[in-house]
Amino acid sequence: MLQKVKEQVDGALVHAIREDVWERIRTMDAGQNEYGFDPFGFEPEFLKYVAPPAIWLYRNYFRVETFGMEHIPDSGPVLLVANHTGQIPLDGMMIATAGLIDRSPPRMVRSMVERWVPSIPFISRIFARAGQVVGTRENARILLRRGGCILVFPEGQRGINKTYDRAYQLQEFGLGFMRLALATGTPIVPVSVVGAEEQMPALYDVKSLAKVLGMPAFPITPTWPLLGPLGALPLPVKYRIYFGEPMRFEGDPDEEDRVVGGHVERVREVIAQMIDRGLQERRGVFF
Amino acid sequence: MSKRTRRARKERVLVTGIGGNLGRAVARRLHRRYEVVGIDRRAVRHMPKDVDVEQVDIRRRRVEDVFRRQRLDAVVHLNIMHDPRSRQDEHHQFNIVGTQKVFELCAEHRVPKVVVLSSADVYGPDPRNDQFLKEDAALMGGQKFEAIRDLIALDMFCNTFFWRHPEIETVILRPVHIVGRVNNAPSRYLRLERPPTILGFDPMVQLIHVEDVVSAIEKALTPGIRGVFNLAGPSPVPLSLILGRLGRSPRPMPEPMLKWMLSTAWSLKLSDWPVPELDHIKYICMVDDSLARKQLGFAHEHGLESILRELGQGVRR
């Protein structure tokens, strides 16, 4: 009985995905074994649960526009480096959806998530099945060696949790991604997301409460926590995602921070420029 | 005796803890190629006829006689207790002091090779783990789980020994969850008709068949091999897939509830599952075994299908 219901739901979900997209997902080669799982727990089949809502958000809610998707190479290892904004990490989801449905051939974008993510019930399971990987250096290295497309947010929590008065100001970048790119000779594609900053403009971050609750931040937005759970929904802003030309760096990955920081600065500048371009090109927050 | 005189003398291997399921499997495999002698403090049954077994506690003086009498070419040290129910001090005494004794005797009697069976549990399941832990990863298994601390201490002791006695080839094997004809925690868990799982968690799991562990031990006896090796079997799969294929009906429970139930059952002596072991069905603890495959020439023979078939039979019996 339950099995039948599940089959029907699965069928309906698959139906909700456009046929060509589902075909792409189903025939994806992610290095999975005969049971359909790659060593990180990614199951392409599982995307039928995640893709429909993601595609709906992408097309109808955030009405995402992408620019420069052709800069992502068709195959081979690549690092996408993006700015991180908007209190909840929907920017990563939108970049990944773009790679899956707005690009041909599609690329499975796998983002590196925080190390505490596997300790959250359900999220741990869903993230792993949908191809998200805990952001350790070794994990990234394995994925790149397998020719993967990895998304990193070098700002980390500093970027996503900032309050609205610092909107679109890039926070300090970590150096790890550059060392990784140097060690593996991977090209870097800079990515700028414009629009996500307004989805949940935080007026204030109650740090003490966040600490008590064990959360990375406790933002106060115009609607949260005033409207309760409803206030935790992001606003229907318009997303614009810019992909820059691939950048290649050469050098010793174990170089001093000063030298590696110089390379990182160049990536950061490109991202900042693309953000400025996006802010100029858009007519309004919701259009 | 006739055999021994007819041919050139076979190499002689001492297996400690030969009475266990693993010890028996090792003895059965090795006795054709090697002359196997064994010690165990338990009474030993179902042993091949040409295997000499002495019932002696590893910490007793009589073990020395075994070393003195037999010119040993190798020692396979399996005599490591994993019983969570036994007293902590006894557990510790037996594992650490026993191992120390064996190693001292090996050094004294110039045994050229020692193989120790540690476990991938020494790394410990943790959300921050790399997906595949290499041999040089930190041994964090004891962070939350005290009973594993002497296993870590033992593993580290073997490591130091390996540096202090370069003339002895020391091999430390760290296999993932061993299943098959053994009676350890992972096998018992997978044989449960309705195994509890933690709601919202489904970690990737690596299993290895006991016979593959035996093959690795056999390979480790090859002269020239030394070092620490992770061992894993077929490619990892989610726990739910294993339980599904076995036809089990898992009982997913919220973690606090499961913890409470388990700790109550533990204190009432209704269960043998220590609470911290729950982390194994919550977080990953997977190893990269490429070193063993490259240097030991290790290759697993039992795929997931055959492992599951055997585990499935375990219930009906």
mmCIF file of N, CA and C in Angstrom, chain B residues 95-183:
data_model
loop_
_atom_site.group_PDB
_atom_site.id
_atom_site.type_symbol
_atom_site.label_atom_id
_atom_site.label_comp_id
_atom_site.label_asym_id
_atom_site.label_seq_id
_atom_site.Cartn_x
_atom_site.Cartn_y
_atom_site.Cartn_z
ATOM 1 N N ASN B 95 43.855 -5.745 27.192
ATOM 2 C CA ASN B 95 44.253 -5.270 25.871
ATOM 3 C C ASN B 95 45.643 -4.646 25.862
ATOM 4 N N ILE B 96 45.872 -3.740 26.793
ATOM 5 C CA ILE B 96 47.137 -3.003 26.751
ATOM 6 C C ILE B 96 48.287 -3.861 27.278
ATOM 7 N N VAL B 97 48.093 -4.392 28.486
ATOM 8 C CA VAL B 97 49.178 -5.169 29.075
ATOM 9 C C VAL B 97 49.471 -6.403 28.236
ATOM 10 N N GLY B 98 48.413 -7.022 27.739
ATOM 11 C CA GLY B 98 48.574 -8.206 26.911
ATOM 12 C C GLY B 98 49.367 -7.909 25.650
ATOM 13 N N THR B 99 48.990 -6.841 24.988
ATOM 14 C CA THR B 99 49.680 -6.483 23.752
ATOM 15 C C THR B 99 51.140 -6.143 24.025
ATOM 16 N N GLN B 100 51.322 -5.398 25.106
ATOM 17 C CA GLN B 100 52.689 -5.012 25.464
ATOM 18 C C GLN B 100 53.560 -6.250 25.676
ATOM 19 N N LYS B 101 52.975 -7.211 26.368
ATOM 20 C CA LYS B 101 53.686 -8.456 26.652
ATOM 21 C C LYS B 101 54.071 -9.171 25.355
ATOM 22 N N VAL B 102 53.110 -9.281 24.464
ATOM 23 C CA VAL B 102 53.362 -9.959 23.196
ATOM 24 C C VAL B 102 54.491 -9.263 22.440
ATOM 25 N N PHE B 103 54.430 -7.952 22.423
ATOM 26 C CA PHE B 103 55.431 -7.204 21.672
ATOM 27 C C PHE B 103 56.818 -7.336 22.303
ATOM 28 N N GLU B 104 56.848 -7.300 23.631
ATOM 29 C CA GLU B 104 58.130 -7.476 24.318
ATOM 30 C C GLU B 104 58.745 -8.815 23.959
ATOM 31 N N LEU B 105 57.890 -9.833 23.987
ATOM 32 C CA LEU B 105 58.384 -11.179 23.681
ATOM 33 C C LEU B 105 58.862 -11.267 22.241
ATOM 34 N N CYS B 106 58.151 -10.571 21.357
ATOM 35 C CA CYS B 106 58.552 -10.575 19.948
ATOM 36 C C CYS B 106 59.946 -9.965 19.792
ATOM 37 N N ALA B 107 60.158 -8.881 20.537
ATOM 38 C CA ALA B 107 61.450 -8.205 20.435
ATOM 39 C C ALA B 107 62.537 -9.091 21.017
ATOM 40 N N GLU B 108 62.230 -9.707 22.155
ATOM 41 C CA GLU B 108 63.200 -10.530 22.847
ATOM 42 C C GLU B 108 63.592 -11.762 22.032
ATOM 43 N N HIS B 109 62.586 -12.373 21.405
ATOM 44 C CA HIS B 109 62.857 -13.613 20.678
ATOM 45 C C HIS B 109 63.030 -13.381 19.196
ATOM 46 N N ARG B 110 63.225 -12.141 18.825
ATOM 47 C CA ARG B 110 63.528 -11.773 17.438
ATOM 48 C C ARG B 110 62.548 -12.351 16.422
ATOM 49 N N VAL B 111 61.286 -12.129 16.676
ATOM 50 C CA VAL B 111 60.269 -12.527 15.699
ATOM 51 C C VAL B 111 60.298 -11.459 14.605
ATOM 52 N N PRO B 112 60.485 -11.855 13.357
ATOM 53 C CA PRO B 112 60.674 -10.825 12.334
ATOM 54 C C PRO B 112 59.409 -10.081 11.917
ATOM 55 N N LYS B 113 58.245 -10.624 12.260
ATOM 56 C CA LYS B 113 57.031 -9.992 11.742
ATOM 57 C C LYS B 113 55.895 -10.016 12.749
ATOM 58 N N VAL B 114 55.201 -8.885 12.916
ATOM 59 C CA VAL B 114 54.038 -8.847 13.789
ATOM 60 C C VAL B 114 52.887 -8.180 13.029
ATOM 61 N N VAL B 115 51.741 -8.844 13.017
ATOM 62 C CA VAL B 115 50.551 -8.260 12.387
ATOM 63 C C VAL B 115 49.515 -8.036 13.476
ATOM 64 N N VAL B 116 49.008 -6.812 13.580
ATOM 65 C CA VAL B 116 48.029 -6.477 14.616
ATOM 66 C C VAL B 116 46.734 -6.059 13.957
ATOM 67 N N LEU B 117 45.639 -6.568 14.468
ATOM 68 C CA LEU B 117 44.345 -6.179 13.936
ATOM 69 C C LEU B 117 43.747 -5.078 14.796
ATOM 70 N N SER B 118 43.814 -3.857 14.283
ATOM 71 C CA SER B 118 43.143 -2.744 14.944
ATOM 72 C C SER B 118 41.776 -2.610 14.275
ATOM 73 N N SER B 119 41.254 -1.412 14.180
ATOM 74 C CA SER B 119 39.942 -1.260 13.560
ATOM 75 C C SER B 119 39.780 0.168 13.059
ATOM 76 N N ALA B 120 38.957 0.347 12.033
ATOM 77 C CA ALA B 120 38.694 1.705 11.540
ATOM 78 C C ALA B 120 37.917 2.516 12.577
ATOM 79 N N ASP B 121 37.378 1.841 13.595
ATOM 80 C CA ASP B 121 36.672 2.548 14.659
ATOM 81 C C ASP B 121 37.563 3.539 15.386
ATOM 82 N N VAL B 122 38.881 3.345 15.295
ATOM 83 C CA VAL B 122 39.775 4.256 16.019
ATOM 84 C C VAL B 122 39.653 5.687 15.482
ATOM 85 N N TYR B 123 39.233 5.824 14.235
ATOM 86 C CA TYR B 123 39.051 7.181 13.690
ATOM 87 C C TYR B 123 37.792 7.831 14.260
ATOM 88 N N GLY B 124 36.793 7.005 14.506
ATOM 89 C CA GLY B 124 35.562 7.491 15.101
ATOM 90 C C GLY B 124 34.625 8.158 14.104
ATOM 91 N N PRO B 125 33.302 7.854 14.232
ATOM 92 C CA PRO B 125 32.339 8.523 13.369
ATOM 93 C C PRO B 125 32.160 9.975 13.808
ATOM 94 N N ASP B 126 32.151 10.889 12.848
ATOM 95 C CA ASP B 126 32.063 12.302 13.200
ATOM 96 C C ASP B 126 31.557 13.083 11.987
ATOM 97 N N PRO B 127 30.728 14.113 12.225
ATOM 98 C CA PRO B 127 30.225 14.869 11.066
ATOM 99 C C PRO B 127 31.328 15.613 10.323
ATOM 100 N N ARG B 128 32.419 15.894 10.999
ATOM 101 C CA ARG B 128 33.472 16.683 10.357
ATOM 102 C C ARG B 128 34.480 15.821 9.607
ATOM 103 N N ASN B 129 34.278 14.512 9.642
ATOM 104 C CA ASN B 129 35.231 13.620 8.996
ATOM 105 C C ASN B 129 35.337 13.879 7.503
ATOM 106 N N ASP B 130 36.529 13.645 6.962
ATOM 107 C CA ASP B 130 36.669 13.529 5.519
ATOM 108 C C ASP B 130 35.861 12.318 5.099
ATOM 109 N N GLN B 131 35.394 12.339 3.841
ATOM 110 C CA GLN B 131 34.609 11.191 3.383
ATOM 111 C C GLN B 131 35.439 9.921 3.457
ATOM 112 N N PHE B 132 36.715 10.043 3.074
ATOM 113 C CA PHE B 132 37.597 8.879 3.147
ATOM 114 C C PHE B 132 38.813 9.222 3.973
ATOM 115 N N LEU B 133 38.950 8.554 5.106
ATOM 116 C CA LEU B 133 40.055 8.855 6.006
ATOM 117 C C LEU B 133 41.280 8.073 5.594
ATOM 118 N N LYS B 134 42.398 8.761 5.566
ATOM 119 C CA LYS B 134 43.642 8.078 5.247
ATOM 120 C C LYS B 134 44.278 7.580 6.544
ATOM 121 N N GLU B 135 45.327 6.780 6.389
ATOM 122 C CA GLU B 135 45.972 6.170 7.549
ATOM 123 C C GLU B 135 46.532 7.203 8.522
ATOM 124 N N ASP B 136 46.853 8.405 8.024
ATOM 125 C CA ASP B 136 47.450 9.391 8.926
ATOM 126 C C ASP B 136 46.402 10.290 9.585
ATOM 127 N N ALA B 137 45.130 9.996 9.400
ATOM 128 C CA ALA B 137 44.089 10.796 10.049
ATOM 129 C C ALA B 137 44.186 10.634 11.570
ATOM 130 N N ALA B 138 43.713 11.649 12.292
ATOM 131 C CA ALA B 138 43.769 11.599 13.748
ATOM 132 C C ALA B 138 42.840 10.510 14.278
ATOM 133 N N LEU B 139 43.256 9.856 15.339
ATOM 134 C CA LEU B 139 42.437 8.797 15.927
ATOM 135 C C LEU B 139 41.512 9.417 16.966
ATOM 136 N N MET B 140 40.315 9.774 16.521
ATOM 137 C CA MET B 140 39.401 10.527 17.371
ATOM 138 C C MET B 140 38.283 9.668 17.951
ATOM 139 N N GLY B 141 38.374 8.368 17.749
ATOM 140 C CA GLY B 141 37.294 7.484 18.163
ATOM 141 C C GLY B 141 36.957 7.545 19.642
ATOM 142 N N GLY B 142 37.938 7.921 20.468
ATOM 143 C CA GLY B 142 37.700 7.915 21.906
ATOM 144 C C GLY B 142 37.084 9.184 22.442
ATOM 145 N N GLN B 143 36.889 10.166 21.549
ATOM 146 C CA GLN B 143 36.333 11.452 21.979
ATOM 147 C C GLN B 143 35.090 11.287 22.826
ATOM 148 N N LYS B 144 34.144 10.506 22.282
ATOM 149 C CA LYS B 144 32.877 10.346 22.982
ATOM 150 C C LYS B 144 32.723 8.941 23.543
ATOM 151 N N PHE B 145 33.549 8.036 23.069
ATOM 152 C CA PHE B 145 33.338 6.626 23.364
ATOM 153 C C PHE B 145 34.544 6.082 24.125
ATOM 154 N N GLU B 146 34.378 5.941 25.435
ATOM 155 C CA GLU B 146 35.516 5.550 26.263
ATOM 156 C C GLU B 146 36.034 4.156 25.944
ATOM 157 N N ALA B 147 35.102 3.245 25.654
ATOM 158 C CA ALA B 147 35.509 1.850 25.484
ATOM 159 C C ALA B 147 36.477 1.686 24.319
ATOM 160 N N ILE B 148 36.491 2.671 23.427
ATOM 161 C CA ILE B 148 37.350 2.543 22.267
ATOM 162 C C ILE B 148 38.754 3.062 22.593
ATOM 163 N N ARG B 149 38.888 3.711 23.762
ATOM 164 C CA ARG B 149 40.167 4.343 24.065
ATOM 165 C C ARG B 149 41.306 3.365 24.193
ATOM 166 N N ASP B 150 41.049 2.174 24.725
ATOM 167 C CA ASP B 150 42.201 1.275 24.790
ATOM 168 C C ASP B 150 42.554 0.709 23.433
ATOM 169 N N LEU B 151 41.584 0.667 22.530
ATOM 170 C CA LEU B 151 41.914 0.240 21.174
ATOM 171 C C LEU B 151 42.840 1.268 20.515
ATOM 172 N N ILE B 152 42.568 2.541 20.808
ATOM 173 C CA ILE B 152 43.416 3.606 20.259
ATOM 174 C C ILE B 152 44.799 3.577 20.894
ATOM 175 N N ALA B 153 44.789 3.412 22.215
ATOM 176 C CA ALA B 153 46.076 3.346 22.912
ATOM 177 C C ALA B 153 46.909 2.202 22.361
ATOM 178 N N LEU B 154 46.237 1.092 22.090
ATOM 179 C CA LEU B 154 46.914 -0.096 21.577
ATOM 180 C C LEU B 154 47.475 0.167 20.179
ATOM 181 N N ASP B 155 46.636 0.791 19.348
ATOM 182 C CA ASP B 155 47.058 1.116 17.990
ATOM 183 C C ASP B 155 48.288 2.027 18.032
ATOM 184 N N MET B 156 48.238 3.014 18.917
ATOM 185 C CA MET B 156 49.356 3.952 19.017
ATOM 186 C C MET B 156 50.601 3.272 19.574
ATOM 187 N N PHE B 157 50.383 2.371 20.522
ATOM 188 C CA PHE B 157 51.508 1.641 21.090
ATOM 189 C C PHE B 157 52.213 0.833 19.998
ATOM 190 N N CYS B 158 51.419 0.223 19.133
ATOM 191 C CA CYS B 158 52.013 -0.558 18.046
ATOM 192 C C CYS B 158 52.787 0.351 17.103
ATOM 193 N N ASN B 159 52.268 1.556 16.908
ATOM 194 C CA ASN B 159 52.951 2.519 16.060
ATOM 195 C C ASN B 159 54.322 2.901 16.604
ATOM 196 N N THR B 160 54.375 3.132 17.912
ATOM 197 C CA THR B 160 55.673 3.505 18.499
ATOM 198 C C THR B 160 56.636 2.336 18.432
ATOM 199 N N PHE B 161 56.075 1.152 18.657
ATOM 200 C CA PHE B 161 56.910 -0.042 18.619
ATOM 201 C C PHE B 161 57.562 -0.177 17.251
ATOM 202 N N PHE B 162 56.817 0.134 16.264
ATOM 203 C CA PHE B 162 57.209 0.032 14.881
ATOM 204 C C PHE B 162 58.401 0.969 14.599
ATOM 205 N N TRP B 163 58.444 2.101 15.296
ATOM 206 C CA TRP B 163 59.594 3.001 15.147
ATOM 207 C C TRP B 163 60.782 2.571 15.996
ATOM 208 N N ARG B 164 60.472 2.024 17.160
ATOM 209 C CA ARG B 164 61.558 1.649 18.065
ATOM 210 C C ARG B 164 62.265 0.387 17.626
ATOM 211 N N HIS B 165 61.551 -0.478 16.925
ATOM 212 C CA HIS B 165 62.158 -1.735 16.491
ATOM 213 C C HIS B 165 62.085 -1.866 14.988
ATOM 214 N N PRO B 166 62.952 -1.161 14.305
ATOM 215 C CA PRO B 166 62.899 -1.226 12.828
ATOM 216 C C PRO B 166 63.232 -2.616 12.300
ATOM 217 N N GLU B 167 63.850 -3.461 13.143
ATOM 218 C CA GLU B 167 64.206 -4.797 12.654
ATOM 219 C C GLU B 167 62.978 -5.710 12.587
ATOM 220 N N ILE B 168 61.902 -5.311 13.261
ATOM 221 C CA ILE B 168 60.682 -6.114 13.212
ATOM 222 C C ILE B 168 59.702 -5.443 12.257
ATOM 223 N N GLU B 169 59.185 -6.216 11.349
ATOM 224 C CA GLU B 169 58.192 -5.654 10.430
ATOM 225 C C GLU B 169 56.827 -5.668 11.111
ATOM 226 N N THR B 170 56.316 -4.489 11.424
ATOM 227 C CA THR B 170 55.032 -4.405 12.095
ATOM 228 C C THR B 170 53.973 -3.960 11.089
ATOM 229 N N VAL B 171 52.865 -4.670 11.071
ATOM 230 C CA VAL B 171 51.754 -4.286 10.200
ATOM 231 C C VAL B 171 50.533 -4.056 11.076
ATOM 232 N N ILE B 172 49.932 -2.891 10.946
ATOM 233 C CA ILE B 172 48.693 -2.607 11.667
ATOM 234 C C ILE B 172 47.582 -2.530 10.644
ATOM 235 N N LEU B 173 46.564 -3.356 10.818
ATOM 236 C CA LEU B 173 45.442 -3.346 9.880
ATOM 237 C C LEU B 173 44.244 -2.680 10.544
ATOM 238 N N ARG B 174 43.600 -1.786 9.821
ATOM 239 C CA ARG B 174 42.414 -1.114 10.355
ATOM 240 C C ARG B 174 41.221 -1.376 9.450
ATOM 241 N N PRO B 175 40.567 -2.524 9.603
ATOM 242 C CA PRO B 175 39.412 -2.830 8.754
ATOM 243 C C PRO B 175 38.161 -2.059 9.179
ATOM 244 N N VAL B 176 37.282 -1.830 8.225
ATOM 245 C CA VAL B 176 35.972 -1.244 8.535
ATOM 246 C C VAL B 176 35.120 -2.336 9.175
ATOM 247 N N HIS B 177 33.821 -2.091 9.326
ATOM 248 C CA HIS B 177 32.954 -3.064 10.016
ATOM 249 C C HIS B 177 33.069 -4.450 9.398
ATOM 250 N N ILE B 178 33.522 -5.399 10.212
ATOM 251 C CA ILE B 178 33.672 -6.766 9.711
ATOM 252 C C ILE B 178 32.346 -7.497 9.867
ATOM 253 N N VAL B 179 31.893 -8.110 8.791
ATOM 254 C CA VAL B 179 30.660 -8.892 8.871
ATOM 255 C C VAL B 179 30.943 -10.292 8.319
ATOM 256 N N GLY B 180 29.968 -11.148 8.456
ATOM 257 C CA GLY B 180 30.163 -12.537 8.043
ATOM 258 C C GLY B 180 30.049 -13.419 9.272
ATOM 259 N N ARG B 181 30.859 -14.484 9.318
ATOM 260 C CA ARG B 181 30.758 -15.399 10.448
ATOM 261 C C ARG B 181 31.512 -14.861 11.651
ATOM 262 N N VAL B 182 31.070 -13.743 12.139
ATOM 263 C CA VAL B 182 31.659 -13.186 13.343
ATOM 264 C C VAL B 182 30.519 -12.724 14.230
ATOM 265 N N ASN B 183 30.837 -12.467 15.459
ATOM 266 C CA ASN B 183 29.803 -12.036 16.385
ATOM 267 C C ASN B 183 30.216 -10.695 16.980
#
